[in-house]
Amino acid sequence: MIAGRRALAVQAGAVSLSPMERRTAKTFCRNCSAHCAMEVDVVDGRLEGARPDGALSPYGAYLCPKGLASVEFHNGAEGRLLASLKRGEMIPTTQAMAEIGDRLAAIVAEHGPRAVAVYHGTGAYRSVLGNIMERAWVAELGTPNFFSTMTIDQSGKWVSAARIGIMASGKHAIRDADLAVLSGGNPVVTHQGAPYAVAESGAPGRSFERLKERGGKVVLIDPRRSETARYADLHIQPKPGQDAAIFAAVSHAMLRDGTWDRDFVARHCNGLEDLRAAVAPFTPELAAARADVPVEQIETLARWLGEAKRPVVGSGTGPSMSDHSNLAETMIDIVGLLAGGYRRAGDLVRNPGTLKSKVVREMALAPSRSFEKAPFCLSEPVGPLMHEMPSALIPREILIDHPDRIRALIVFGGDPLMALGDPAVAKPAFEALDLLVSLDCRMTETGKLADYVIAASQPFERHELTFAADALFPEPFAQYSPPLVPKPGDVVDDWEFFWTVAARMGLDLTFKYWGYGLDYASIPGGLKLSHETPPDPEDLCRFLCSDGAVTFEELAANPGGVRPRRDPEYVLPAPEGWEQKLELCPPDVAAELALVAEEGPDRARLRLTCRRVLHALNGAFRESRGNRRRHPVNHAYMNPDDMTELGLEDGAAIEIASAHGAIRAFVKGEDRLRRGVVSMTHMFGTLEGTSDARAEGGSNVGRLTSLTEQVQPINFMPRFSALPVEVRKA
Ligand SMILES: Nc1nc2c(c(=O)[nH]1)N[C@H]1C(S)=C(S)[C@@H](COP(=O)(O)OP(=O)(O)OC[C@H]3O[C@@H](n4cnc5c(=O)[nH]c(N)nc54)[C@H](O)[C@@H]3O)O[C@H]1N2
Ligand SMILES: Nc1nc2c(c(=O)[nH]1)N[C@H]1C(S)=C(S)[C@@H](COP(=O)(O)OP(=O)(O)OC[C@H]3O[C@@H](n4cnc5c(=O)[nH]c(N)nc54)[C@H](O)[C@@H]3O)O[C@H]1N2
Ligand code: SF4
Ligand SMILES: [Mo]
């Protein structure tokens, strides 16, 4: 413990009770892992207004529209489940959990633990205790079938790490960088920032402004002149699906000009000459022609990367969802390595972690190639990435004729039938399950098919810690929030569901401080829970603080959060004799580069690209009145010149067809888009849709995507962006 050198920034009198039962409580928003600090008014046990709390937050006073609306969402703006359901009929939640426990026990007794799978959706990430209890249960059960949205999101980044390795010192913090290069992400809308994309999650615009005030530059690569583009000194607006070629060409130019960081690369990387040979065909001219951008832009990007002292290179979902997504993400990482965009021994560690502190060293961690190792999927000879199996294989792992196939699926805070796309493949598989459970605060398309829907509590009703943001905050900070209002109706906390089901199955769980990259079962220690007495959630939070720079008691006494003031910490050198290296050009990467080099020009006239909306979070919040007014449907945005060419007027009903399916939608002109792009948000509409997108609240773009064709090797990532489509008047 570092209690000796800890001085606390204390926030006094945060909760004030008045005789009218009106109080202001300090808490934090859990709609995404930025965890922005906020104040909410609690009036007679009900939440009223919310406002940002800048007193201690490392982002300053900030709430995005989703944060500002979180009280409205909490109060049921989009219809909330207050009771659990068994095939559409109300059932007491306790009884439903007992029945589920018994069914699972019987399935495991007959078929073994592999028959049980979980899908961990976006909602699950905001449930700290639920998240860990779920992993404790999966580990105790012994099933390898852990799926999450990550493998239908940006697991190209995990593939890259598994193939080239990980630089343990991490990228430069935005607060230290002098050049930020971001491909295919729009943090100003999505608040998705470091470690993968480039920006801070909270107040992302401010992080770009500060960088520019310091004289730094921002480069954005996006077919759309997005909201983030307003900060870009250089905006490259390519055809979608060309990131692998663009970043291979940037590598080519840096190697050609001798501007790569020789010292860093020599110390930490193998395979430079193999990389040079593999990217030789990717001249800036070739990439510029493929992507249909001026060649000077690629040259400028390469030059700036060569000149920058502290560049940081990253990406959002664009490259992860398009053609050659694994290669694209790998080449983006390679450019970051060539530019030396990682912290060195002696660099300041701005946030060493508060709930869990870590020592940061300048050292390479060799590629794990975990996907080549057991346990393998049944339907494909592929193993896990970061201890997870590819979500796109869920339908095949259910339908395969094998004694170990998946028979029960627990969906935690997600809507996989919408998220996976290709309902023609996914829906029959979900229907073939012996048991499908959805644990959610509202009804989803997957929930409609489930045997049981368990009504979950919402964040302001639970005990929670800033666990997900602990390493992401730009400065050390932690906050704890007890429940602010009681749970309504017959809802349970997510952790209670997993604990209760485990207890019914006779499993004693061990509650541990888990983090990405760790195999839960191998984490030493933990809090042993009995299956007889439910744990006290406050004790669970106390346990999560037991190793940190602040104690639970300090957090509980300071509801506005705690910023541990500590001596500055610096990156340490690698341990003596450390020999692990990163691999810049493993054979599979070289082979994929050769394949892309041989491709002809892109002949697709239109490609559908992914995008997100400011006021919703994938499928969540979409049904609120405000969002229904803002987004009665998910419009198909197109460049007005493309619309003129197709004879389409603003608002016209159109049919969008891909090689896999067709949907009806409404078109809207957007001159921010380059030509040749149809830009549309996912998770709108109903699963299978009909001809009336207006009546169904939009169109399910997942009906245009495929779970079996054009999927990537290794993670089976479907093509959700840069998908060739045709558009005609409906
Ligand atoms: N408000 C809001 N916030 C969210 C979400 C939400 O739904 N709403 N969702 C959350 C989730 S789950 C995630 S994963 C994150 C995602 O966060 P982001 O990655 O920032 O999400 P998008 O806004 O979809 O940004 C993707 C960008 O990539 C561009 N693009 C598409 N195809 C390509 C391509 O081939 N190459 C390049 N270079 N660019 C391309 C698109 O035009 C778009 O601007 O956001 C999270 N935050
Ligand atoms: N075509 C296409 N498909 C895509 C994408 C795309 O861009 N294009 N994007 C992909 C990406 S990046 C993602 S992340 C996935 C999203 O896929 P999912 O995560 O499966 O979908 P969401 O709609 O985010 O589901 C989150 C659910 O969590 C619930 N929830 C919220 N809070 C809580 C809570 O505290 N507890 C519980 N138990 N539930 C809660 C919400 O009500 C909501 O139903 O979709 C993927 N699919
Ligand atoms: S950025 Fe995330 S945590 Fe912050 S207010 Fe918006 S949704 Fe909430
Ligand atoms: Mo996502």
PDB file of C-alpha atoms in Angstrom, residues 33 35 118 120-139 146 148 388 412-413 439 462-465 467-469 493-496 498 509-516 520 540 544:
ATOM      1  CA  SER A  33     -16.751   3.601 -20.058  1.00  0.00           C
ATOM      2  CA  HIS A  35     -17.657   7.244 -16.642  1.00  0.00           C
ATOM      3  CA  VAL A 118     -22.631 -16.612 -22.687  1.00  0.00           C
ATOM      4  CA  HIS A 120     -21.637 -10.441 -23.251  1.00  0.00           C
ATOM      5  CA  GLY A 121     -23.194  -7.381 -24.890  1.00  0.00           C
ATOM      6  CA  THR A 122     -22.556  -3.665 -24.652  1.00  0.00           C
ATOM      7  CA  GLY A 123     -24.902  -3.341 -21.669  1.00  0.00           C
ATOM      8  CA  ALA A 124     -22.849  -5.866 -19.719  1.00  0.00           C
ATOM      9  CA  TYR A 125     -19.768  -3.664 -19.777  1.00  0.00           C
ATOM     10  CA  ARG A 126     -21.478  -1.074 -17.655  1.00  0.00           C
ATOM     11  CA  SER A 127     -22.321  -3.537 -14.928  1.00  0.00           C
ATOM     12  CA  VAL A 128     -19.169  -3.858 -12.825  1.00  0.00           C
ATOM     13  CA  LEU A 129     -20.203  -6.508 -10.333  1.00  0.00           C
ATOM     14  CA  GLY A 130     -22.287  -8.319 -12.947  1.00  0.00           C
ATOM     15  CA  ASN A 131     -19.375  -8.359 -15.354  1.00  0.00           C
ATOM     16  CA  ILE A 132     -17.068 -10.003 -12.822  1.00  0.00           C
ATOM     17  CA  MET A 133     -19.691 -12.379 -11.418  1.00  0.00           C
ATOM     18  CA  GLU A 134     -20.416 -13.539 -14.964  1.00  0.00           C
ATOM     19  CA  ARG A 135     -16.734 -14.320 -15.528  1.00  0.00           C
ATOM     20  CA  ALA A 136     -16.494 -16.039 -12.131  1.00  0.00           C
ATOM     21  CA  TRP A 137     -19.431 -18.237 -13.070  1.00  0.00           C
ATOM     22  CA  VAL A 138     -18.068 -19.058 -16.533  1.00  0.00           C
ATOM     23  CA  ALA A 139     -14.686 -19.964 -15.004  1.00  0.00           C
ATOM     24  CA  PHE A 146     -17.430 -16.917 -23.780  1.00  0.00           C
ATOM     25  CA  SER A 148     -18.867 -10.836 -26.574  1.00  0.00           C
ATOM     26  CA  GLU A 388     -12.995 -15.232 -26.061  1.00  0.00           C
ATOM     27  CA  PHE A 412     -26.110 -10.520 -20.796  1.00  0.00           C
ATOM     28  CA  GLY A 413     -26.886  -6.929 -21.835  1.00  0.00           C
ATOM     29  CA  LEU A 439     -30.730 -10.534 -18.956  1.00  0.00           C
ATOM     30  CA  ARG A 462     -26.672  -0.572  -7.999  1.00  0.00           C
ATOM     31  CA  HIS A 463     -23.353  -0.389  -6.193  1.00  0.00           C
ATOM     32  CA  GLU A 464     -20.740   0.544  -8.729  1.00  0.00           C
ATOM     33  CA  LEU A 465     -17.119   1.600  -9.086  1.00  0.00           C
ATOM     34  CA  PHE A 467     -13.714  -0.079 -12.673  1.00  0.00           C
ATOM     35  CA  ALA A 468     -13.966  -0.021 -16.487  1.00  0.00           C
ATOM     36  CA  ALA A 469     -12.396   3.440 -16.689  1.00  0.00           C
ATOM     37  CA  ASP A 493     -28.869  -6.826 -10.179  1.00  0.00           C
ATOM     38  CA  ASP A 494     -26.891  -8.567 -12.900  1.00  0.00           C
ATOM     39  CA  TRP A 495     -24.452  -9.980 -10.343  1.00  0.00           C
ATOM     40  CA  GLU A 496     -27.379 -11.447  -8.379  1.00  0.00           C
ATOM     41  CA  PHE A 498     -25.148 -15.001 -11.967  1.00  0.00           C
ATOM     42  CA  LEU A 509     -17.674 -18.713  -7.069  1.00  0.00           C
ATOM     43  CA  THR A 510     -14.472 -16.771  -6.508  1.00  0.00           C
ATOM     44  CA  PHE A 511     -14.773 -13.040  -7.067  1.00  0.00           C
ATOM     45  CA  LYS A 512     -11.545 -11.586  -8.496  1.00  0.00           C
ATOM     46  CA  TYR A 513     -10.139  -8.345  -9.842  1.00  0.00           C
ATOM     47  CA  TRP A 514     -10.216  -9.215 -13.525  1.00  0.00           C
ATOM     48  CA  GLY A 515      -8.840  -7.252 -16.468  1.00  0.00           C
ATOM     49  CA  TYR A 516      -8.577  -7.784 -20.226  1.00  0.00           C
ATOM     50  CA  TYR A 520     -10.011 -15.544 -14.988  1.00  0.00           C
ATOM     51  CA  LEU A 540     -17.621  -6.891  -3.344  1.00  0.00           C
ATOM     52  CA  LEU A 544     -12.123  -4.504  -5.659  1.00  0.00           C
TER      53      LEU A 544
END
